[in-house]
């Protein structure tokens, strides 16, 4: 028999003194102790020497075993104090002491005196020998065999403990519901289990796969250790190591272990449709040798269980943080990303963008395809900004982008990047849809602002772009916010004393196109702060509309305009007063009374009035609107559509509505000299209006050329800076006199 274990090859490296194997000799015969000592002298097993402990009775043995919990082997004499003292000791060790690790070898001096086999069966005894038979070789062979057994039960126990510990850790992480943390801990624990750092990957789906989406296109590296550390977060598809990739995909697709000489992928099989794989960069045989296939199996099924729970939680979390239409972040996700970035204390930049005329797109292609447009928009944005810290859909057609800010960021570059990436139209089935994005941009320096605040700044800037319509982007400026604050101030101005001092009216003349005599004056609101600064009318009107204050302001406006107009001298009875009516005013029940009262107190007939309404008013085609307009016309007032061509333009409704005329929007007039399309639109608007017997007014006539074109097209009325800017009421008399002069001269 080979005795190589007695003389193990000395390793070249410095050997660390290892703790000895403790071996307890229990015998009432002192000679046996001596013989045993001589027999094992100088022996070791796996570089660890033997250390003998001695007990001359079962009694002494109990004391010794109680004191040392790391005795590897006990050689126990059967007959000592009494015939069964040794057997009693065995029973005591296993049952009362609760020690199931120490290997036990029974020895007897009397040939033929064998202990009952049931004791051996019952108490996990490793061997039985007659003392006479125990030659040195046999004794040492028996001890070494027992030591192997001891090592095995110990490692099983350690692994059991590790798994127990792992389970507690797993459930702790499950509560945190973070899949990546869970995955990292799995690899850490696997290294523990293997007793050395392993090159590992934990791959899996982040969220439940869509039904029918087989394959591994959705798989991502959730955790990576050792040589694979740089693979973290990568999609499986892009991992360079072909073998690893193949191994993991095969494992996930077939849900079975896949082993190569480089490593093994163990499947994580869950009941909820998640799938994943734990890849370890060691051959399966090595793993089984190191850890044991049983333990690995147990470990992996535990991991699968944890993965199932965390994965599901993450999926539920994703529902809140991932926008279903676009696959981008939700607003909540964006705010969270912002907060985690703000902690990093570098300047941030938020872009709030929307799609110009998205409403038309929805009307044109329907909700479903419009959703596809949004998805592609999100996708383009993420391609445009691979460096984005977050991209989210806020609502409808609005997106948010979070970028690193600071001095090195050039806004022009950002805007150019967006423009360029939307140069190509988006293809939805047979439709090619060109998109134009508008953006509001705001920056946050060193966490000065909360996420909500900076997003609001970006939104205010976007609103500015929308209202002005001049550029496709704007950077937030505190002045913009001032206007928003002004809206609040407006409320107190209206209700407070002396409020009217803050509003005034300007009047812009509208000329008869044929002879350029005054046909009407359009009353336009003016808003002034206490300090005398003029505020943007459009924005103020919009603010008044959204807050509902327009009804109150409108009532004031009717009173002032009617009375100022009726006190105007030298104008013919033909000259009318145009006033603007916003949808909110029309919807308010008090409109009849407000108009009648104002007209009565000014002594002005309603037949001197023209009401300008917007196309938006007719979208819902509701009865209230029709009643108001019909009432006005019955009283002799006229009703015209303002800004015609910009809204939900459709000629078809013109025929059905109680209307007298249209005002062609300034944007067409402005462009018709250079843009043949604009001119064509103007021509067709005029043709239709004439066919329907509607009067036509051209807004924003600024040049003589524009005037000429409109006169040739037989437009009825002209309005614009060419004739006059809006004038304060104090300037009206002079204007009337001046324009009456030619008449006087002629007459
Ligand atoms: P609007 O009804 O389209 O009024 C015409 C706007 O174009 C006025 O701006 C006027 O100053 C401007 N404008 C006139 N001619 C020219 C031109 O030749 N060139 C250029 N570039 N602009 C010209 P304003 O006064 O700022 O009014 C803006 C809008 O506010 C008005 O647009 C109207 O929709 C609204 N608004 C004004 N006053 C009232 C009001 O009393 N009630 C309601 N509901 N809305 C009002
Ligand atoms: Ca108007
Ligand atoms: Ca207009």
CSV table of C-alpha atoms in Angstrom, one decimal, residues 165-576:
chain,number,residue,atom,x,y,z
A,165,UNK,CA,-25.8,33.3,5.6
A,166,UNK,CA,-26.4,33.8,1.9
A,167,UNK,CA,-30.1,33.3,2.4
A,168,UNK,CA,-30.3,36.0,5.0
A,169,UNK,CA,-28.3,38.3,2.8
A,170,UNK,CA,-30.4,37.5,-0.2
A,171,UNK,CA,-33.6,38.3,1.6
A,172,UNK,CA,-32.1,41.5,2.9
A,173,UNK,CA,-31.3,42.6,-0.6
A,174,UNK,CA,-34.7,41.5,-1.9
A,175,UNK,CA,-36.1,44.0,0.5
A,176,UNK,CA,-33.9,46.7,-1.0
A,177,UNK,CA,-35.3,45.6,-4.4
A,178,UNK,CA,-32.2,46.4,-6.3
A,179,UNK,CA,-31.4,43.8,-8.9
A,180,UNK,CA,-27.8,45.0,-9.4
A,181,UNK,CA,-27.0,44.9,-5.7
A,182,UNK,CA,-28.5,41.5,-5.5
A,183,UNK,CA,-26.4,40.3,-8.5
A,184,UNK,CA,-23.2,41.7,-7.1
A,185,UNK,CA,-23.7,39.9,-3.8
A,186,UNK,CA,-24.3,36.6,-5.6
A,187,UNK,CA,-20.9,36.8,-7.2
A,188,UNK,CA,-19.3,37.8,-3.9
A,189,UNK,CA,-20.9,34.9,-2.2
A,190,UNK,CA,-19.9,32.5,-4.9
A,191,UNK,CA,-16.2,33.6,-4.4
A,192,UNK,CA,-16.6,32.9,-0.7
A,193,UNK,CA,-18.0,29.5,-1.5
A,194,UNK,CA,-15.1,28.7,-3.9
A,195,UNK,CA,-12.6,30.0,-1.3
A,196,UNK,CA,-11.0,32.3,-3.9
A,197,UNK,CA,-12.1,35.2,-6.1
A,198,UNK,CA,-13.8,33.9,-9.2
A,199,UNK,CA,-14.2,35.5,-12.6
A,200,UNK,CA,-18.0,35.7,-12.7
A,201,UNK,CA,-20.9,37.2,-14.6
A,202,UNK,CA,-24.5,37.3,-13.6
A,203,UNK,CA,-26.6,37.9,-16.7
A,204,UNK,CA,-30.3,38.4,-16.8
A,205,UNK,CA,-33.3,40.4,-18.0
A,206,UNK,CA,-34.0,43.6,-16.3
A,207,UNK,CA,-37.7,43.3,-16.7
A,208,UNK,CA,-40.1,40.6,-17.7
A,209,UNK,CA,-39.8,39.7,-21.3
A,210,UNK,CA,-42.6,40.7,-23.6
A,211,UNK,CA,-44.6,37.7,-24.5
A,212,UNK,CA,-43.2,36.2,-27.6
A,213,UNK,CA,-39.9,37.9,-27.4
A,214,UNK,CA,-37.7,34.8,-27.3
A,215,UNK,CA,-33.9,34.9,-27.4
A,216,UNK,CA,-31.3,36.8,-25.5
A,217,UNK,CA,-31.5,40.3,-27.1
A,218,UNK,CA,-32.8,41.7,-23.8
A,219,UNK,CA,-30.1,40.2,-21.6
A,220,UNK,CA,-27.7,42.4,-19.7
A,221,UNK,CA,-24.8,41.8,-17.4
A,222,UNK,CA,-26.2,42.6,-14.0
A,223,UNK,CA,-23.0,41.9,-12.1
A,224,UNK,CA,-19.4,41.1,-13.0
A,225,UNK,CA,-16.4,40.1,-11.0
A,226,UNK,CA,-12.7,39.3,-11.5
A,227,UNK,CA,-11.5,39.4,-15.1
A,228,UNK,CA,-15.0,40.3,-16.3
A,229,UNK,CA,-15.3,43.4,-14.1
A,230,UNK,CA,-15.5,45.8,-17.2
A,231,UNK,CA,-18.5,43.9,-18.6
A,232,UNK,CA,-20.9,45.3,-16.0
A,233,UNK,CA,-24.1,46.7,-17.5
A,234,UNK,CA,-23.3,45.6,-21.0
A,235,UNK,CA,-25.9,44.0,-23.2
A,236,UNK,CA,-24.9,40.3,-23.6
A,237,UNK,CA,-24.8,40.8,-27.4
A,238,UNK,CA,-21.8,43.1,-27.2
A,239,UNK,CA,-19.5,41.1,-25.0
A,240,UNK,CA,-16.3,40.4,-26.9
A,241,UNK,CA,-15.6,37.0,-25.5
A,242,UNK,CA,-17.4,34.7,-28.0
A,243,UNK,CA,-17.2,31.6,-25.8
A,244,UNK,CA,-18.6,33.3,-22.8
A,245,UNK,CA,-21.4,34.9,-24.8
A,246,UNK,CA,-22.3,31.6,-26.5
A,247,UNK,CA,-22.1,29.8,-23.2
A,248,UNK,CA,-24.5,32.2,-21.5
A,249,UNK,CA,-26.9,32.4,-24.4
A,250,UNK,CA,-27.1,28.6,-24.8
A,251,UNK,CA,-27.8,28.4,-21.1
A,252,UNK,CA,-30.5,31.0,-21.0
A,253,UNK,CA,-32.2,29.8,-24.2
A,254,UNK,CA,-32.2,26.1,-23.3
A,255,UNK,CA,-32.5,26.7,-19.5
A,256,UNK,CA,-29.8,24.1,-18.8
A,257,UNK,CA,-26.2,24.1,-17.6
A,258,UNK,CA,-23.7,24.8,-20.4
A,259,UNK,CA,-20.2,23.9,-19.8
A,260,UNK,CA,-17.0,24.6,-21.7
A,261,UNK,CA,-13.3,24.3,-20.8
A,262,UNK,CA,-13.3,28.0,-20.0
A,263,UNK,CA,-16.2,28.0,-17.7
A,264,UNK,CA,-19.7,27.0,-17.0
A,265,UNK,CA,-23.0,28.8,-17.2
A,266,UNK,CA,-25.6,27.8,-14.6
A,267,UNK,CA,-29.2,28.6,-15.4
A,268,UNK,CA,-31.4,30.7,-13.1
A,269,UNK,CA,-34.8,29.3,-13.7
A,270,UNK,CA,-37.7,31.2,-12.3
A,271,UNK,CA,-41.5,30.8,-12.5
A,272,UNK,CA,-42.3,34.3,-13.5
A,273,UNK,CA,-40.7,34.3,-17.0
A,274,UNK,CA,-37.4,35.8,-16.0
A,275,UNK,CA,-34.4,34.0,-17.2
A,276,UNK,CA,-30.8,34.4,-16.4
A,277,UNK,CA,-27.5,32.7,-16.0
A,278,UNK,CA,-24.6,32.6,-13.6
A,279,UNK,CA,-21.3,32.3,-15.5
A,280,UNK,CA,-18.2,31.2,-13.6
A,281,UNK,CA,-14.9,31.2,-15.3
A,282,UNK,CA,-13.8,27.8,-14.1
A,283,UNK,CA,-14.4,24.4,-15.6
A,284,UNK,CA,-17.3,22.5,-14.1
A,285,UNK,CA,-15.1,19.7,-12.9
A,286,UNK,CA,-12.9,22.1,-10.9
A,287,UNK,CA,-16.0,23.7,-9.4
A,288,UNK,CA,-17.5,20.4,-8.4
A,289,UNK,CA,-14.2,19.4,-6.8
A,290,UNK,CA,-13.9,22.7,-4.9
A,291,UNK,CA,-17.5,23.2,-3.8
A,292,UNK,CA,-19.4,20.0,-4.5
A,293,UNK,CA,-22.1,19.7,-7.1
A,294,UNK,CA,-24.8,19.5,-4.4
A,295,UNK,CA,-23.8,22.8,-2.8
A,296,UNK,CA,-23.6,24.4,-6.3
A,297,UNK,CA,-27.1,23.2,-7.1
A,298,UNK,CA,-28.4,24.5,-3.8
A,299,UNK,CA,-26.7,27.8,-4.3
A,300,UNK,CA,-28.0,28.3,-7.8
A,301,UNK,CA,-31.5,27.4,-6.8
A,302,UNK,CA,-31.3,29.9,-4.0
A,303,UNK,CA,-30.0,32.5,-6.4
A,304,UNK,CA,-32.8,31.8,-8.8
A,305,UNK,CA,-35.3,32.3,-6.0
A,306,UNK,CA,-33.8,35.7,-5.1
A,307,UNK,CA,-33.6,36.7,-8.7
A,308,UNK,CA,-37.2,35.9,-9.1
A,309,UNK,CA,-38.1,38.1,-6.2
A,310,UNK,CA,-35.8,41.0,-7.0
A,311,UNK,CA,-36.4,40.8,-10.7
A,312,UNK,CA,-40.1,41.0,-10.1
A,313,UNK,CA,-39.8,43.9,-7.8
A,314,UNK,CA,-37.5,45.7,-10.2
A,315,UNK,CA,-40.1,45.1,-12.9
A,316,UNK,CA,-42.8,46.7,-10.8
A,317,UNK,CA,-40.5,49.5,-10.0
A,318,UNK,CA,-39.8,49.9,-13.7
A,319,UNK,CA,-43.5,50.4,-14.3
A,320,UNK,CA,-43.2,53.5,-12.3
A,321,UNK,CA,-39.8,54.6,-13.7
A,322,UNK,CA,-40.0,53.5,-17.3
A,323,UNK,CA,-42.4,55.2,-19.7
A,324,UNK,CA,-44.4,52.5,-21.5
A,325,UNK,CA,-44.8,54.4,-24.7
A,326,UNK,CA,-41.2,55.2,-25.3
A,327,UNK,CA,-39.2,53.0,-23.1
A,328,UNK,CA,-37.4,56.1,-21.8
A,329,UNK,CA,-37.6,57.2,-18.2
A,330,UNK,CA,-40.8,58.6,-16.6
A,331,UNK,CA,-40.8,62.0,-15.0
A,332,UNK,CA,-40.4,60.3,-11.6
A,333,UNK,CA,-37.4,58.4,-12.9
A,334,UNK,CA,-36.0,61.6,-14.2
A,335,UNK,CA,-36.3,63.4,-10.9
A,336,UNK,CA,-34.6,60.5,-9.2
A,337,UNK,CA,-31.8,60.5,-11.6
A,338,UNK,CA,-31.4,64.2,-11.1
A,339,UNK,CA,-31.2,63.9,-7.4
A,340,UNK,CA,-28.6,61.2,-7.5
A,341,UNK,CA,-26.6,63.3,-9.9
A,342,UNK,CA,-27.0,66.5,-7.9
A,343,UNK,CA,-25.3,64.7,-5.0
A,344,UNK,CA,-22.3,64.3,-7.2
A,345,UNK,CA,-22.0,68.1,-7.2
A,346,UNK,CA,-21.2,68.8,-10.8
A,347,UNK,CA,-23.3,71.4,-12.7
A,348,UNK,CA,-26.3,69.9,-14.5
A,349,UNK,CA,-28.3,71.0,-17.5
A,350,UNK,CA,-31.9,70.2,-18.3
A,351,UNK,CA,-33.5,70.3,-21.7
A,352,UNK,CA,-37.2,70.4,-21.9
A,353,UNK,CA,-38.3,69.8,-25.5
A,354,UNK,CA,-41.5,69.2,-27.4
A,355,UNK,CA,-42.5,68.5,-30.9
A,356,UNK,CA,-43.8,71.3,-33.0
A,357,UNK,CA,-47.4,70.9,-34.2
A,358,UNK,CA,-47.6,67.4,-32.6
A,359,UNK,CA,-51.4,67.8,-32.4
A,360,UNK,CA,-51.6,67.9,-36.2
A,361,UNK,CA,-49.5,64.7,-36.4
A,362,UNK,CA,-51.9,63.0,-34.0
A,363,UNK,CA,-54.9,64.2,-36.0
A,364,UNK,CA,-53.3,63.1,-39.2
A,365,UNK,CA,-52.1,59.6,-38.3
A,366,UNK,CA,-54.0,58.6,-35.3
A,367,UNK,CA,-53.0,57.9,-31.7
A,368,UNK,CA,-51.4,54.6,-32.3
A,369,UNK,CA,-48.9,55.8,-34.9
A,370,UNK,CA,-48.4,59.0,-33.0
A,371,UNK,CA,-47.2,56.7,-30.1
A,372,UNK,CA,-44.7,55.2,-32.5
A,373,UNK,CA,-43.5,58.7,-33.4
A,374,UNK,CA,-42.9,59.4,-29.7
A,375,UNK,CA,-41.0,56.1,-29.3
A,376,UNK,CA,-38.7,57.0,-32.2
A,377,UNK,CA,-38.3,60.5,-31.0
A,378,UNK,CA,-37.1,59.1,-27.6
A,379,UNK,CA,-34.8,56.7,-29.4
A,380,UNK,CA,-33.3,59.5,-31.5
A,381,UNK,CA,-32.8,61.6,-28.5
A,382,UNK,CA,-30.9,58.8,-26.8
A,383,UNK,CA,-28.8,58.3,-29.9
A,384,UNK,CA,-28.1,62.1,-30.0
A,385,UNK,CA,-27.1,62.2,-26.4
A,386,UNK,CA,-25.3,59.0,-25.5
A,387,UNK,CA,-23.8,61.0,-22.7
A,388,UNK,CA,-27.1,61.9,-21.2
A,389,UNK,CA,-27.5,61.2,-17.5
A,390,UNK,CA,-31.2,60.7,-18.1
A,391,UNK,CA,-33.8,60.9,-20.9
A,392,UNK,CA,-37.5,60.9,-19.9
A,393,UNK,CA,-40.9,61.6,-21.4
A,394,UNK,CA,-42.6,64.1,-19.3
A,395,UNK,CA,-46.1,64.0,-20.8
A,396,UNK,CA,-47.7,64.0,-24.2
A,397,UNK,CA,-45.0,65.0,-26.7
A,398,UNK,CA,-42.6,66.5,-24.1
A,399,UNK,CA,-39.2,65.1,-23.3
A,400,UNK,CA,-36.6,65.9,-20.7
A,401,UNK,CA,-32.9,65.4,-21.1
A,402,UNK,CA,-30.4,65.6,-18.3
A,403,UNK,CA,-26.8,66.5,-19.2
A,404,UNK,CA,-23.7,67.5,-17.5
A,405,UNK,CA,-23.6,71.3,-17.4
A,406,UNK,CA,-20.9,73.7,-16.7
A,407,UNK,CA,-18.9,76.2,-18.7
A,408,UNK,CA,-17.7,73.7,-21.3
A,409,UNK,CA,-21.2,73.1,-22.5
A,410,UNK,CA,-22.1,75.2,-25.6
A,411,UNK,CA,-25.9,75.6,-26.0
A,412,UNK,CA,-25.5,76.1,-29.7
A,413,UNK,CA,-23.8,72.7,-30.0
A,414,UNK,CA,-26.7,71.0,-28.2
A,415,UNK,CA,-29.3,72.6,-30.3
A,416,UNK,CA,-27.4,71.8,-33.5
A,417,UNK,CA,-27.1,68.2,-32.4
A,418,UNK,CA,-30.9,68.0,-32.0
A,419,UNK,CA,-31.6,69.7,-35.2
A,420,UNK,CA,-29.2,67.4,-37.1
A,421,UNK,CA,-30.6,64.2,-35.7
A,422,UNK,CA,-34.1,65.2,-36.7
A,423,UNK,CA,-33.1,66.2,-40.2
A,424,UNK,CA,-34.1,62.8,-41.5
A,425,UNK,CA,-37.9,62.3,-41.3
A,426,UNK,CA,-39.3,59.5,-39.1
A,427,UNK,CA,-40.8,56.7,-41.1
A,428,UNK,CA,-44.0,55.3,-39.7
A,429,UNK,CA,-45.3,52.7,-42.2
A,430,UNK,CA,-45.8,54.5,-45.4
A,431,UNK,CA,-45.7,58.0,-43.8
A,432,UNK,CA,-42.5,60.1,-43.7
A,433,UNK,CA,-42.9,62.5,-40.8
A,434,UNK,CA,-40.6,65.5,-40.4
A,435,UNK,CA,-40.3,66.6,-36.9
A,436,UNK,CA,-39.1,69.9,-35.5
A,437,UNK,CA,-38.2,70.0,-31.8
A,438,UNK,CA,-38.4,73.1,-29.6
A,439,UNK,CA,-36.3,73.2,-26.5
A,440,UNK,CA,-36.2,75.2,-23.3
A,441,UNK,CA,-32.9,74.9,-21.5
A,442,UNK,CA,-32.0,75.5,-17.8
A,443,UNK,CA,-28.9,74.9,-15.8
A,444,UNK,CA,-28.3,74.0,-12.2
A,445,UNK,CA,-25.0,74.9,-10.6
A,446,UNK,CA,-23.7,73.0,-7.6
A,447,UNK,CA,-27.0,71.7,-6.4
A,448,UNK,CA,-28.4,75.2,-6.0
A,449,UNK,CA,-31.8,74.2,-7.2
A,450,UNK,CA,-34.1,71.3,-6.7
A,451,UNK,CA,-34.9,69.0,-9.6
A,452,UNK,CA,-38.5,70.3,-9.8
A,453,UNK,CA,-37.2,73.9,-9.8
A,454,UNK,CA,-34.8,73.4,-12.6
A,455,UNK,CA,-37.3,71.4,-14.7
A,456,UNK,CA,-39.7,74.3,-14.1
A,457,UNK,CA,-37.1,76.7,-15.4
A,458,UNK,CA,-36.6,74.7,-18.5
A,459,UNK,CA,-40.4,74.6,-19.0
A,460,UNK,CA,-40.7,78.3,-18.6
A,461,UNK,CA,-38.0,78.7,-21.3
A,462,UNK,CA,-39.8,76.2,-23.5
A,463,UNK,CA,-43.0,78.2,-23.0
A,464,UNK,CA,-41.2,81.3,-24.1
A,465,UNK,CA,-40.2,79.6,-27.3
A,466,UNK,CA,-43.7,78.4,-27.9
A,467,UNK,CA,-45.2,81.9,-27.4
A,468,UNK,CA,-42.6,83.9,-29.3
A,469,UNK,CA,-42.4,81.3,-32.1
A,470,UNK,CA,-39.2,83.0,-33.4
A,471,UNK,CA,-36.6,80.4,-32.5
A,472,UNK,CA,-36.5,76.7,-31.7
A,473,UNK,CA,-34.8,77.1,-28.3
A,474,UNK,CA,-34.4,79.4,-25.4
A,475,UNK,CA,-32.2,79.3,-22.3
A,476,UNK,CA,-34.0,80.1,-19.1
A,477,UNK,CA,-33.6,83.6,-17.8
A,478,UNK,CA,-35.0,85.0,-14.5
A,479,UNK,CA,-36.9,87.6,-16.5
A,480,UNK,CA,-39.0,84.7,-18.0
A,481,UNK,CA,-39.9,83.7,-14.5
A,482,UNK,CA,-40.8,87.2,-13.7
A,483,UNK,CA,-43.5,87.1,-16.4
A,484,UNK,CA,-44.8,83.9,-14.7
A,485,UNK,CA,-44.8,85.7,-11.4
A,486,UNK,CA,-46.5,88.6,-13.1
A,487,UNK,CA,-49.5,86.3,-13.8
A,488,UNK,CA,-49.8,85.8,-10.1
A,489,UNK,CA,-49.5,89.6,-9.5
A,490,UNK,CA,-52.2,90.0,-12.1
A,491,UNK,CA,-54.7,88.3,-9.8
A,492,UNK,CA,-54.0,90.7,-7.0
A,493,UNK,CA,-54.0,93.6,-9.4
A,494,UNK,CA,-57.4,92.7,-10.6
A,495,UNK,CA,-59.0,92.2,-7.2
A,496,UNK,CA,-57.1,94.9,-5.4
A,497,UNK,CA,-57.8,98.6,-5.3
A,498,UNK,CA,-56.5,100.8,-8.1
A,499,UNK,CA,-56.1,97.8,-10.2
A,500,UNK,CA,-57.2,99.4,-13.4
A,501,UNK,CA,-54.2,101.6,-13.4
A,502,UNK,CA,-52.2,98.6,-14.6
A,503,UNK,CA,-54.2,98.0,-17.7
A,504,UNK,CA,-54.7,100.2,-20.7
A,505,UNK,CA,-55.8,99.9,-24.3
A,506,UNK,CA,-54.2,100.6,-27.6
A,507,UNK,CA,-56.1,100.9,-30.8
A,508,UNK,CA,-54.8,99.8,-34.2
A,509,UNK,CA,-56.6,101.1,-37.2
A,510,UNK,CA,-57.9,98.8,-39.9
A,511,UNK,CA,-58.1,100.3,-43.4
A,512,UNK,CA,-60.4,99.8,-46.2
A,513,UNK,CA,-58.2,98.2,-48.8
A,514,UNK,CA,-59.8,100.0,-51.8
A,515,UNK,CA,-59.3,103.6,-50.6
A,516,UNK,CA,-57.2,103.2,-47.5
A,517,UNK,CA,-59.7,105.1,-45.4
A,518,UNK,CA,-60.3,104.0,-41.8
A,519,UNK,CA,-62.6,101.0,-41.5
A,520,UNK,CA,-62.2,100.2,-37.9
A,521,UNK,CA,-60.0,100.3,-34.8
A,522,UNK,CA,-58.9,97.1,-33.1
A,523,UNK,CA,-58.7,97.5,-29.3
A,524,UNK,CA,-55.6,95.8,-27.9
A,525,UNK,CA,-54.8,95.3,-24.2
A,526,UNK,CA,-51.7,96.7,-22.7
A,527,UNK,CA,-50.3,95.6,-19.4
A,528,UNK,CA,-47.9,97.7,-17.3
A,529,UNK,CA,-46.1,96.9,-14.1
A,530,UNK,CA,-46.2,99.4,-11.2
A,531,UNK,CA,-42.8,100.5,-12.2
A,532,UNK,CA,-44.0,101.3,-15.7
A,533,UNK,CA,-42.5,98.5,-17.7
A,534,UNK,CA,-44.6,97.1,-20.5
A,535,UNK,CA,-45.4,93.4,-20.4
A,536,UNK,CA,-45.8,91.1,-23.4
A,537,UNK,CA,-49.5,91.3,-24.3
A,538,UNK,CA,-49.7,87.8,-25.7
A,539,UNK,CA,-48.2,86.2,-22.6
A,540,UNK,CA,-50.4,88.3,-20.3
A,541,UNK,CA,-53.5,87.4,-22.2
A,542,UNK,CA,-52.5,83.8,-22.1
A,543,UNK,CA,-51.9,84.0,-18.3
A,544,UNK,CA,-55.3,85.7,-17.8
A,545,UNK,CA,-56.9,83.0,-19.9
A,546,UNK,CA,-55.3,80.1,-18.1
A,547,UNK,CA,-56.1,81.6,-14.7
A,548,UNK,CA,-59.7,82.5,-15.8
A,549,UNK,CA,-59.0,86.2,-15.0
A,550,UNK,CA,-59.7,87.0,-18.7
A,551,UNK,CA,-63.4,87.2,-17.9
A,552,UNK,CA,-62.9,89.9,-15.4
A,553,UNK,CA,-60.3,91.7,-17.5
A,554,UNK,CA,-62.5,91.4,-20.5
A,555,UNK,CA,-65.4,93.1,-18.8
A,556,UNK,CA,-63.2,96.0,-17.9
A,557,UNK,CA,-61.9,96.0,-21.4
A,558,UNK,CA,-65.4,96.3,-22.9
A,559,UNK,CA,-66.3,99.2,-20.7
A,560,UNK,CA,-63.1,101.1,-21.4
A,561,UNK,CA,-62.9,100.4,-25.1
A,562,UNK,CA,-66.6,101.1,-25.8
A,563,UNK,CA,-66.5,104.4,-23.9
A,564,UNK,CA,-63.1,105.5,-25.4
A,565,UNK,CA,-64.3,104.6,-28.8
A,566,UNK,CA,-67.7,106.3,-28.5
A,567,UNK,CA,-66.0,109.5,-27.3
A,568,UNK,CA,-63.8,109.6,-30.4
A,569,UNK,CA,-64.6,112.6,-32.6
A,570,UNK,CA,-64.7,112.9,-36.3
A,571,UNK,CA,-65.2,109.3,-37.2
A,572,UNK,CA,-67.9,108.2,-39.5
A,573,UNK,CA,-70.7,105.9,-38.3
A,574,UNK,CA,-69.3,103.3,-40.7
A,575,UNK,CA,-66.1,103.0,-38.6
A,576,UNK,CA,-66.3,100.0,-36.3
